[in-house]
Tab-separated table of C-alpha atoms in Angstrom:
chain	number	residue	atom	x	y	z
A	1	UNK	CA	0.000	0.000	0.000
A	2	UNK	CA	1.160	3.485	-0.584
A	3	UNK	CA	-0.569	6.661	0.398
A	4	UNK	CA	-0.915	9.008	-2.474
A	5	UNK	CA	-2.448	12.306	-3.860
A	6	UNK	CA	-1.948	14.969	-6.503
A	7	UNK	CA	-1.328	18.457	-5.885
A	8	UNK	CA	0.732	21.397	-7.503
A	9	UNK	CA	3.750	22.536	-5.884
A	10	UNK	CA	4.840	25.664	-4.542
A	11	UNK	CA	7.476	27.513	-5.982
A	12	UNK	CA	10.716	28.707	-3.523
A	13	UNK	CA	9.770	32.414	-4.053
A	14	UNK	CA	6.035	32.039	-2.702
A	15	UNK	CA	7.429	29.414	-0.102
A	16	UNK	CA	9.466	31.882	1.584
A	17	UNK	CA	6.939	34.578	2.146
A	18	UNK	CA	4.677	31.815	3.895
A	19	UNK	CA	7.961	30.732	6.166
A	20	UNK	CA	7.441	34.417	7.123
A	21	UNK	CA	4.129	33.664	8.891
A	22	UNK	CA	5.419	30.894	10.962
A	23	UNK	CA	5.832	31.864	14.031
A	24	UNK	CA	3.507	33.872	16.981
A	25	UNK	CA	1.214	30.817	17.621
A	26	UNK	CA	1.769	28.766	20.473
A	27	UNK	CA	1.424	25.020	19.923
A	28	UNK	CA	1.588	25.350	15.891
A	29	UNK	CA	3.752	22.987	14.135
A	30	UNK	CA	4.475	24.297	11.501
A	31	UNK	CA	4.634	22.978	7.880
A	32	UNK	CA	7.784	22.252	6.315
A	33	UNK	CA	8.484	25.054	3.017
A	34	UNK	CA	9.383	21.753	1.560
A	35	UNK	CA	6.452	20.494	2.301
A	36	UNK	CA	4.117	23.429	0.940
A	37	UNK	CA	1.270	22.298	-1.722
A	38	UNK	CA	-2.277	22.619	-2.804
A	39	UNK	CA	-3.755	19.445	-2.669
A	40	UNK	CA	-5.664	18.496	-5.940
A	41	UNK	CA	-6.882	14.774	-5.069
A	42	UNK	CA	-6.688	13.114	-2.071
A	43	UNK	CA	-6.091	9.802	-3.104
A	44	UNK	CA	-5.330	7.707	0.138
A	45	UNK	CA	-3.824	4.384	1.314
A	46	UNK	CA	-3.754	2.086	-2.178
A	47	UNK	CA	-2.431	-0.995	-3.762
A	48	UNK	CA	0.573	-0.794	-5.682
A	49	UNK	CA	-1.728	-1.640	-9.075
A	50	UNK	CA	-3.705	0.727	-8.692
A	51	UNK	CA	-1.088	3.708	-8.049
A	52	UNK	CA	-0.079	2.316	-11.421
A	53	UNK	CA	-3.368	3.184	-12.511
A	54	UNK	CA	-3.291	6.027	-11.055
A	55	UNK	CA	-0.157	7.465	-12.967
A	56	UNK	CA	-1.876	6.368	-16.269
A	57	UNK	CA	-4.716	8.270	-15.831
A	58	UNK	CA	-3.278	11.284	-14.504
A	59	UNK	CA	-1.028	11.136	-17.546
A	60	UNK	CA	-4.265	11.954	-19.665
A	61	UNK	CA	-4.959	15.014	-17.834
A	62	UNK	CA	-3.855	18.178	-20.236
A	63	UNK	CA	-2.435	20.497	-17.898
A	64	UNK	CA	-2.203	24.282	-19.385
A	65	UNK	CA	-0.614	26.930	-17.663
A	66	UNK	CA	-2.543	29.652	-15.322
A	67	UNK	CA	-1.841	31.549	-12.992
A	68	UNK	CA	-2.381	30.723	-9.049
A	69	UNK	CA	-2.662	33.881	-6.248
A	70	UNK	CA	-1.996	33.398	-2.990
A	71	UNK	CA	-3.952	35.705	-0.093
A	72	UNK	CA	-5.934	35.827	3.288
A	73	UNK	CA	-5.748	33.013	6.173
A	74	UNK	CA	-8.294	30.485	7.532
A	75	UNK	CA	-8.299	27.152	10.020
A	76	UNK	CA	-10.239	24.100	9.876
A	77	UNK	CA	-11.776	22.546	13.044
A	78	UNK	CA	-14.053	25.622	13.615
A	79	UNK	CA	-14.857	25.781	17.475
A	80	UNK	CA	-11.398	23.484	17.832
A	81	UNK	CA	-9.465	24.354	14.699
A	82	UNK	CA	-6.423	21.804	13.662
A	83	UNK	CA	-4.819	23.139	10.901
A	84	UNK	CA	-3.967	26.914	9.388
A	85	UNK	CA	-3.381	27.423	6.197
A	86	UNK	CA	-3.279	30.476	3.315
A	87	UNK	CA	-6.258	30.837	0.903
A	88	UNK	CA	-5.625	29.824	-2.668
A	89	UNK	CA	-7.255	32.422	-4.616
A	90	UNK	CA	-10.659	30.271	-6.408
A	91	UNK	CA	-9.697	30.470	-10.467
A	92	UNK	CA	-11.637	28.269	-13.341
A	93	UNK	CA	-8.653	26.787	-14.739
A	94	UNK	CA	-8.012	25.437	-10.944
A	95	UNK	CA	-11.605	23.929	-10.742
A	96	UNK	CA	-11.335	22.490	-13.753
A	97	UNK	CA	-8.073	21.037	-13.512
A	98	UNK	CA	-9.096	19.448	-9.768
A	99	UNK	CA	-12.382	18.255	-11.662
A	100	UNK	CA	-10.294	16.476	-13.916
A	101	UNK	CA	-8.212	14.842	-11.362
A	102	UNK	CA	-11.136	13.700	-9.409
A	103	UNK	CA	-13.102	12.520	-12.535
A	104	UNK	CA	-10.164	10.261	-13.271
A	105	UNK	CA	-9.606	9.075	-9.687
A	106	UNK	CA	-13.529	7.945	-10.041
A	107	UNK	CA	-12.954	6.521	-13.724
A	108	UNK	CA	-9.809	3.599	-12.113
A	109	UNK	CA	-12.385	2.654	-9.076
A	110	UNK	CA	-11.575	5.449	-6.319
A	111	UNK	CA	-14.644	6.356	-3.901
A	112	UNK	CA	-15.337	9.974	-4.903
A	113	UNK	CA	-13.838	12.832	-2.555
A	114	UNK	CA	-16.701	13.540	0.073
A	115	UNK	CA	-15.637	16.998	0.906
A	116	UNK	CA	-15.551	20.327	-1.003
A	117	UNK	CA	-12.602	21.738	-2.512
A	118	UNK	CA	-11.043	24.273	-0.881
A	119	UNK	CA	-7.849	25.110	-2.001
A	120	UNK	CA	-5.087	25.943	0.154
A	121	UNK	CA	-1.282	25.302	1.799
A	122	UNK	CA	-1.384	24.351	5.104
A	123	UNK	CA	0.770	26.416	7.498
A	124	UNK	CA	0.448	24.697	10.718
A	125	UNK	CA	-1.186	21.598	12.497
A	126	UNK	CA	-2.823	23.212	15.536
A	127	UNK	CA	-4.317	20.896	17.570
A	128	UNK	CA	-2.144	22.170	21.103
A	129	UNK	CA	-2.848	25.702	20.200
A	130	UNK	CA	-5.259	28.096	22.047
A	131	UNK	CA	-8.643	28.619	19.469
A	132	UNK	CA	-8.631	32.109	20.522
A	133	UNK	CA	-5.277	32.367	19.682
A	134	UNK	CA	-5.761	30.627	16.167
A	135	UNK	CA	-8.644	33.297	15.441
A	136	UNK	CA	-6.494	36.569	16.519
A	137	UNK	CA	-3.355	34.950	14.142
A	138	UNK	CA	-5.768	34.971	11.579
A	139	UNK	CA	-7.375	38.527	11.889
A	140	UNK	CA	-3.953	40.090	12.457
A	141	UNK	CA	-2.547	38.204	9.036
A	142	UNK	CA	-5.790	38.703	7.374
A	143	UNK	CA	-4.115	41.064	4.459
A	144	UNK	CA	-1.583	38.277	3.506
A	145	UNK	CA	-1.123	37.332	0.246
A	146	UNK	CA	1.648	36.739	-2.102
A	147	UNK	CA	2.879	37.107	-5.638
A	148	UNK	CA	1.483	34.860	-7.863
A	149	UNK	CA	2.913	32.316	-9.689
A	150	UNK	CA	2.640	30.051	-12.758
A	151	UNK	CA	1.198	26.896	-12.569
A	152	UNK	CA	2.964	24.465	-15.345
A	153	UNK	CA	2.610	21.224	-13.961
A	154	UNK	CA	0.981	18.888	-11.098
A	155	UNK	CA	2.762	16.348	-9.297
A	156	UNK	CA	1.881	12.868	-7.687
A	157	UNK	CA	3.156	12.788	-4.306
A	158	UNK	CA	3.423	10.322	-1.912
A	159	UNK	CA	3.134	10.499	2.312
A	160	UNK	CA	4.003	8.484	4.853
A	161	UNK	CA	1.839	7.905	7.532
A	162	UNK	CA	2.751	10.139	10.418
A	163	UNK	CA	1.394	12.784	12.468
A	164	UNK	CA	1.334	16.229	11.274
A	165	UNK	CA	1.328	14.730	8.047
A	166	UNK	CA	4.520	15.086	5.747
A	167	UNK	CA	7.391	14.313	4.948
A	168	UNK	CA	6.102	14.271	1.346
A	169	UNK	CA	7.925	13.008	-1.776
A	170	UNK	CA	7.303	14.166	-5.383
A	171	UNK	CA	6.597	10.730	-7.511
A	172	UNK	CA	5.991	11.974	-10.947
A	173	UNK	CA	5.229	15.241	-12.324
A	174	UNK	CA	2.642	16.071	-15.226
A	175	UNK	CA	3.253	16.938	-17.934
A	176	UNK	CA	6.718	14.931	-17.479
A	177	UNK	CA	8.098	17.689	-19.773
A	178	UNK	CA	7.313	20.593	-18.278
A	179	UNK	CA	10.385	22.688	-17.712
A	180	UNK	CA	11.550	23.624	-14.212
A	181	UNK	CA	14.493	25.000	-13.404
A	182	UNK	CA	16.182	23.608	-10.652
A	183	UNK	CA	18.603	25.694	-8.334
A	184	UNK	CA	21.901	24.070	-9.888
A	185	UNK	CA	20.784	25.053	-13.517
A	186	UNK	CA	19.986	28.838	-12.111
A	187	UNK	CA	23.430	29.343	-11.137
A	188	UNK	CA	25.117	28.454	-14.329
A	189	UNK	CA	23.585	31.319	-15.649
């Protein structure tokens, strides 16, 4: 078994300026940078087959460029909030591509995805921290945002099961062509 979902990453630039949030919360732990994404599909705890499956399908999914802003905070949990995160601005081309990845999750056998998508980067599991304390963190940050970025590609990642939830690894990206400069290549310049 291998617990999987899709998501797109989050570039080094936008990382940073959520690494500057992190901190003034008692009883956060916070997120990784490394660990930073927007969760597309939720894909859980399955066989090895069907992650095989999975790939194929995902493979289909045309993935065009758009853009993706980042701004404003919320928790989930309500009355005893768990997690904080930054609001992922809602775009079409981000609905439709998450429609796509659920339609295909559906099409190899996958229960469909019970909850509405909301997208987002956690910041912090919060389950030790004061809910007042969550809701003032939030109103005083309430004017974040970001620059935006590009979207080119989604990724298949893969978690193991822990608390907190992390540390996530990248197993394919989509389209497997899609150029990304990594920090080595940068340099040469």
């Amino acid at each position: 078994m291998i617990r999987l979902f899709t998501a797109l990453e989050i570039p080094p630039e936008v990382s940073e300026k959520l690494v500057q949030l992190q901190r003034g919360l008692d009883g956060a732990r916070w997120i990784e940078p490394h660990d930073f994404h927007i969760t597309l599909r939720f894909l859980g705890d399955i066989p090895e087959n069907l992650a095989d499956d999975a790939d194929e399908a995902l493979s289909r999914i045309p993935m065009t460029p758009f853009p993706v802003e980042i701004e404003g905070l919320g928790e989930f949990g309500g009355a005893s909030p768990h997690a904080v995160w930054a609001r992922v601005k809602p775009s079409e081309p981000l609905r439709i591509l998450q429609g796509r990845h659920e339609s295909a999750m559906r099409r190899i056998g996958l229960k469909p995805e019970t909850r509405t998508f909301l997208p987002h980067i956690t910041l912090a599991r919060t389950r030790r921290a004061d809910p007042a304390e969550i809701a003032q963190f939030i109103q005083a940050h309430n004017l974040f945002a970001t620059p935006g970025f590009t979207a080119t590609r989604f990724a298949l990642f893969s978690s193991r099961a822990s608390k907190g939830g992390g540390p996530y690894v990248i197993e394919k990206t989509y389209p497997e062509d899609a150029f990304e400069p990594d920090e080595e290549w940068a340099e040469e310049d």
